Coordinates of C-alpha atoms and ligand atoms in Angstrom, one line a residue:
A1 CA -6.0 -12.5 -9.2
A2 CA -6.0 -8.5 -8.4
A3 CA -6.5 -7.7 -12.2
E4 CA -9.3 -10.2 -12.3
T5 CA -11.0 -8.9 -9.5
A6 CA -11.1 -5.2 -10.1
A7 CA -12.0 -6.2 -13.6
A8 CA -15.6 -7.1 -12.9
K9 CA -16.1 -3.9 -11.4
P10 CA -16.9 -1.3 -13.4
G11 CA -14.1 0.2 -15.0
I12 CA -13.5 4.4 -14.7
L13 CA -14.2 4.5 -19.0
G14 CA -16.7 2.0 -18.2
R15 CA -18.7 4.4 -16.4
L16 CA -18.5 7.4 -17.9
L17 CA -19.1 5.9 -21.6
G18 CA -20.7 2.8 -21.1
Q19 CA -21.0 0.0 -22.9
S20 CA -23.4 1.2 -25.6
V21 CA -20.8 3.5 -27.1
E22 CA -17.9 0.9 -26.9
T23 CA -17.9 0.7 -31.0
S24 CA -19.5 4.0 -31.7
R25 CA -16.5 7.0 -32.1
R26 CA -17.4 11.2 -31.1
V27 CA -15.5 13.8 -30.9
L28 CA -13.3 14.8 -28.4
D29 CA -14.8 18.1 -26.9
D30 CA -14.4 20.3 -24.0
A31 CA -17.5 18.7 -22.3
M32 CA -16.9 15.3 -22.6
L33 CA -13.3 16.4 -21.4
E34 CA -14.8 17.7 -18.6
R35 CA -16.7 15.2 -17.7
L36 CA -13.6 12.5 -18.2
E37 CA -12.0 14.9 -15.2
E38 CA -15.3 14.5 -12.7
V39 CA -15.1 10.8 -13.1
L40 CA -10.9 10.6 -12.9
I41 CA -11.8 13.0 -9.2
E42 CA -14.6 11.1 -8.1
A43 CA -12.9 7.7 -9.0
D44 CA -10.2 8.9 -5.7
M45 CA -7.4 10.2 -8.1
G46 CA -6.8 13.4 -6.6
V47 CA -7.7 16.8 -8.4
D48 CA -4.3 17.5 -9.7
C49 CA -3.5 14.3 -10.9
A50 CA -7.3 14.7 -12.8
L51 CA -6.7 17.7 -14.2
R52 CA -3.2 16.6 -15.5
V53 CA -4.1 12.7 -16.7
T54 CA -6.9 14.6 -18.8
A55 CA -4.8 17.5 -20.6
N56 CA -2.4 15.0 -21.6
I57 CA -5.5 12.9 -22.7
A58 CA -6.6 15.5 -24.7
E59 CA -3.2 16.4 -26.4
G60 CA -3.0 15.8 -30.5
R61 CA -6.8 14.6 -30.3
M62 CA -9.2 17.8 -29.1
G63 CA -12.1 18.2 -32.1
K64 CA -11.1 14.9 -33.4
R65 CA -13.4 11.5 -33.3
V66 CA -12.0 9.2 -30.9
S67 CA -12.9 5.2 -30.6
T68 CA -13.9 4.8 -27.0
A69 CA -11.0 1.8 -27.1
E70 CA -8.6 4.4 -28.1
L71 CA -9.7 6.6 -25.5
K72 CA -9.6 3.3 -23.1
E73 CA -5.9 2.7 -24.0
A74 CA -4.9 6.0 -23.8
L75 CA -6.2 6.4 -20.0
A76 CA -4.4 3.1 -19.2
T77 CA -0.8 4.4 -21.1
E78 CA -1.9 7.3 -18.7
I79 CA -1.8 5.7 -15.6
A80 CA 0.2 3.0 -16.0
R81 CA 2.9 5.6 -16.8
I82 CA 2.3 7.5 -13.6
M83 CA 2.6 4.0 -11.4
T84 CA 5.0 2.4 -13.5
P85 CA 8.4 3.9 -11.3
V86 CA 6.4 3.0 -8.0
A87 CA 5.8 -0.8 -8.2
R88 CA 8.9 -1.9 -6.3
P89 CA 8.7 -5.5 -4.9
L90 CA 10.2 -4.8 -1.2
P91 CA 13.9 -4.9 -2.1
L92 CA 16.1 -7.4 0.2
Y93 CA 19.0 -6.5 1.4
P94 CA 22.0 -8.4 3.0
S95 CA 21.4 -7.9 6.9
R96 CA 20.9 -10.7 9.1
P97 CA 18.4 -9.8 9.5
Q98 CA 16.6 -7.0 7.1
V99 CA 14.6 -5.5 9.7
V100 CA 10.9 -4.0 8.7
L101 CA 9.2 -2.0 10.7
V102 CA 5.4 -2.3 9.8
V103 CA 3.4 0.8 10.5
G104 CA -0.6 2.0 9.9
V105 CA -3.8 2.9 11.6
N106 CA -6.0 0.2 12.8
G107 CA -8.0 -1.8 10.7
S108 CA -5.5 -0.9 7.8
G109 CA -4.5 -4.9 7.2
K110 CA -1.2 -4.9 9.5
T111 CA -1.5 -7.5 11.2
T112 CA -2.5 -9.9 7.8
T113 CA -0.3 -8.4 5.6
I114 CA 2.5 -9.2 8.3
G115 CA 1.3 -12.5 7.9
K116 CA 1.0 -12.6 4.3
L117 CA 4.3 -11.2 4.0
A118 CA 5.9 -13.8 6.4
S119 CA 4.7 -16.6 4.5
Q120 CA 5.8 -15.4 1.4
F121 CA 9.3 -15.0 2.5
K122 CA 9.4 -18.6 4.2
A123 CA 8.5 -19.9 1.2
A124 CA 11.3 -18.7 -0.9
G125 CA 13.2 -19.9 1.4
K126 CA 13.6 -17.3 4.2
S127 CA 13.8 -17.7 7.8
V128 CA 11.5 -14.6 9.6
V129 CA 11.3 -14.1 13.0
I130 CA 7.5 -11.1 13.2
A131 CA 7.8 -9.0 16.6
A132 CA 4.3 -7.9 18.1
G133 CA 4.8 -4.7 18.4
D134 CA 1.4 -3.4 19.1
T135 CA 1.7 -4.5 23.0
F136 CA -1.2 -2.9 24.7
R137 CA -3.6 -4.6 21.8
A138 CA -4.3 -8.2 23.3
A139 CA -6.4 -8.8 20.3
A140 CA -3.4 -7.8 17.6
V141 CA -1.0 -10.0 19.4
E142 CA -3.3 -12.8 19.6
Q143 CA -4.0 -12.8 16.1
L144 CA -0.4 -11.9 15.0
Q145 CA 0.0 -15.6 17.3
V146 CA -2.3 -17.2 14.7
W147 CA -0.9 -15.7 11.0
G148 CA 2.6 -16.9 12.6
Q149 CA 0.8 -20.4 13.1
R150 CA -0.4 -20.3 9.5
A151 CA 2.7 -19.0 8.1
G152 CA 5.1 -21.5 10.3
V153 CA 7.0 -18.3 11.4
P154 CA 7.7 -17.6 14.9
V155 CA 6.2 -14.9 16.8
L156 CA 7.3 -12.9 19.6
T157 CA 5.3 -11.3 22.5
A158 CA 5.5 -9.7 25.9
P159 CA 3.2 -8.9 28.1
E160 CA 0.3 -6.7 27.4
G161 CA 1.1 -3.1 28.5
S162 CA 4.9 -3.6 28.3
D163 CA 7.5 -1.3 26.6
P164 CA 7.4 -2.0 22.7
A165 CA 10.5 -1.2 22.5
S166 CA 12.7 -3.7 24.8
L167 CA 10.1 -6.3 22.8
A168 CA 12.1 -5.0 19.8
F169 CA 15.1 -4.7 21.5
D170 CA 14.8 -8.7 22.4
A171 CA 13.1 -10.1 18.9
M172 CA 16.9 -8.1 17.4
T173 CA 18.8 -10.1 19.8
K174 CA 17.4 -13.4 19.1
A175 CA 17.2 -12.9 15.4
Q176 CA 20.7 -12.3 14.8
A177 CA 21.6 -14.9 16.9
D178 CA 19.5 -17.5 15.2
G179 CA 20.7 -15.0 12.0
A180 CA 17.3 -14.8 10.6
D181 CA 16.7 -13.7 7.6
L182 CA 14.5 -10.9 8.4
L183 CA 12.5 -9.5 11.1
M184 CA 9.4 -8.2 10.8
I185 CA 8.1 -5.9 13.7
D186 CA 4.1 -5.0 13.7
T187 CA 3.7 -1.6 16.1
A188 CA 0.5 0.1 17.5
G189 CA -1.6 2.2 15.2
R190 CA -3.3 4.6 17.5
L191 CA -3.4 8.1 16.2
Q192 CA -5.5 9.7 19.4
N193 CA -2.2 10.4 20.9
R194 CA 0.4 10.9 18.1
A195 CA 3.1 12.3 20.2
D196 CA 2.6 8.9 21.9
L197 CA 3.2 7.3 18.6
M198 CA 5.8 9.1 17.7
E199 CA 8.1 8.7 20.8
E200 CA 6.4 4.8 20.6
L201 CA 8.4 5.0 17.2
S202 CA 10.9 6.5 17.3
K203 CA 11.8 5.0 20.6
I204 CA 11.8 1.0 18.9
V205 CA 14.3 2.5 15.9
R206 CA 17.1 3.9 18.3
V207 CA 17.1 0.4 20.3
I208 CA 17.0 -1.8 17.1
R209 CA 20.0 0.7 15.8
K210 CA 22.1 -0.1 18.7
K211 CA 22.0 -4.1 17.6
D212 CA 22.3 -2.7 14.1
P213 CA 22.9 0.9 12.1
D214 CA 21.3 0.7 9.2
A215 CA 18.1 -0.7 11.0
P216 CA 15.1 -0.5 10.3
H217 CA 16.0 -1.3 6.5
N218 CA 12.6 -0.8 5.7
T219 CA 9.5 1.1 7.0
I220 CA 6.3 -0.3 5.1
L221 CA 2.9 2.1 5.3
V222 CA 0.4 -0.3 5.7
L223 CA -2.9 1.6 4.1
D224 CA -6.7 0.5 2.8
A225 CA -7.7 1.3 0.0
T226 CA -11.2 1.7 0.6
T227 CA -10.8 4.5 2.7
G228 CA -10.3 7.0 -0.8
Q229 CA -8.5 10.3 0.0
N230 CA -8.3 9.1 3.4
A231 CA -5.2 7.0 2.5
I232 CA -3.5 10.4 1.5
N233 CA -3.7 12.5 4.8
Q234 CA -2.3 8.7 6.5
V235 CA 0.4 8.9 4.4
E236 CA 1.2 12.5 5.3
I237 CA 1.1 12.0 9.7
F238 CA 3.4 8.3 9.4
R239 CA 6.1 10.6 7.3
K240 CA 6.4 12.8 10.1
L241 CA 6.1 9.4 12.4
A242 CA 8.5 7.6 11.2
D243 CA 10.6 7.3 8.2
V244 CA 8.1 6.1 5.6
S245 CA 9.8 4.0 3.2
G246 CA 7.0 1.7 1.5
L247 CA 3.5 1.2 1.4
V248 CA 1.2 -2.2 0.8
M249 CA -2.0 -0.6 0.0
T250 CA -5.2 -3.6 1.3
K251 CA -8.6 -4.6 0.2
L252 CA -7.8 -4.1 -2.9
D253 CA -10.4 -7.3 -4.1
G254 CA -13.2 -5.1 -2.4
T255 CA -12.9 -1.8 -3.8
A256 CA -13.6 0.0 -6.9
K257 CA -11.4 3.2 -5.2
G258 CA -8.2 1.7 -6.8
G259 CA -7.8 4.9 -8.3
I260 CA -6.4 6.4 -4.8
L261 CA -3.5 4.6 -5.6
V262 CA -2.7 6.7 -8.6
A263 CA -3.3 9.8 -6.5
L264 CA -0.9 8.3 -4.2
A265 CA 1.9 7.2 -6.5
D266 CA 1.5 11.1 -8.2
K267 CA 2.1 12.9 -4.8
F268 CA 4.2 10.7 -2.9
G269 CA 6.6 8.7 -5.2
L270 CA 6.4 6.1 -2.3
P271 CA 7.2 2.5 -3.5
I272 CA 3.9 0.2 -3.4
H273 CA 5.7 -3.0 -2.5
A274 CA 2.7 -5.0 -3.3
I275 CA -1.0 -5.2 -2.5
G276 CA -3.4 -7.2 -0.8
V277 CA -6.3 -8.8 -2.5
G278 CA -8.1 -10.7 0.2
E279 CA -8.5 -12.0 3.5
Q280 CA -6.1 -15.2 3.0
I281 CA -2.9 -15.9 3.1
D282 CA -2.2 -16.1 -0.5
D283 CA -3.7 -13.2 -1.5
L284 CA -0.9 -10.9 -1.3
A285 CA 0.1 -9.9 -4.5
P286 CA 3.1 -8.0 -6.0
F287 CA 1.7 -4.8 -7.7
D288 CA 1.1 -4.5 -11.9
P289 CA 1.4 -1.6 -13.0
E290 CA -0.2 -2.2 -16.1
D291 CA -2.9 -5.4 -15.3
F292 CA -4.0 -2.4 -12.6
A293 CA -4.4 0.7 -14.9
R294 CA -6.4 -2.3 -17.3
A295 CA -8.8 -3.1 -14.9
L296 CA -9.2 0.8 -13.8
V297 CA -10.2 1.5 -16.5
G298 CA -12.2 -1.2 -17.6
Ligands
LIG1 P1 -5.0 -4.3 11.8 O1 -5.2 -3.6 12.4 O2 -3.5 -3.0 10.8 O3 -3.7 -4.8 12.3 O4 -5.4 -4.6 10.3 P2 -6.1 -6.2 10.1 O5 -4.8 -7.6 9.3 O6 -6.2 -7.1 12.0 O7 -7.1 -6.6 9.3 C1 -8.2 -5.6 9.8 C2 -9.2 -6.2 8.8 O8 -9.0 -6.2 7.2 C3 -9.3 -8.0 8.6 O9 -10.9 -8.2 8.6 C4 -8.8 -8.7 7.6 O10 -9.6 -9.8 7.5 C5 -8.7 -7.5 7.1 N1 -8.0 -7.6 5.4 C6 -7.0 -7.3 6.1 N2 -5.7 -7.1 4.4 C7 -7.5 -7.4 3.5 C8 -7.0 -7.3 1.9 O11 -5.8 -7.2 1.1 N3 -8.4 -7.7 1.9 C9 -9.8 -7.6 2.4 N4 -10.9 -8.0 1.8 N5 -9.6 -8.0 3.5 C10 -8.3 -7.7 3.9

């Protein structure tokens, strides 16, 4: 579904060269390379990455006649090469429970992603517990309860405004007692006071480590792909706040801005565990670098 939706948008090179020149061959010259650079930057791939990709494409092709199809193929190959190392599903550990801390700014899709992941793991026969760790946002807790119901997974909550670390500790205790496979902990996404958020996140980590020194096994940063370059800042910020081990990119259904994933992969090399491709429970897809590259190029 991801590839189909993204492919419905005009791809990068489609926009560059237009449909009319589909079968024509033209000489790859400086002007054309510059245009290609511009389009890649415009597509959020980042300046360094765009320059490098363009240079690789130019190699052995400068001054030669190339067809649109060849150019698209070359670009898709370059993009797939950058994306392949980061395409990694959430690694599973034998720990009971495996603890997954989910971080990200409000609105990025944390709640939705937790619901979707819970549903997938449940369907795969895993027992899952969710902790509604954003205790200051009543709406987030309610929303998570709705997702828990849909996925058939218990959601542990605490009174509004109570200590998220205390909830995380209780959830850890329950998940261990139940022999649950997976504990997913939602967290607050208020960046207004970063010192507070950092303290909150590190306190959660401290208390769950009392129960399992290896926890959390994953710290997933959820990023909204439609925010473009902003996603870069968010990775930089959250890497200072928590030990981010991987990404989930949401809202790839509604955007032609997939280029930001290339910039992120190029800059940080963090695994992309999954992509959000809609608002429904099944709208979480594995990240497929080849499909993604083809859809982006168009
Ligand atoms: P949170 O504040 O980070 O917990 O974000 P939510 O999970 O509440 O999501 C914010 C909004 O984004 C909601 O309206 C979701 O339905 C929507 N959303 C989340 N993931 C996706 C996605 O992959 N595609 C689309 N189209 N919408 C999404």
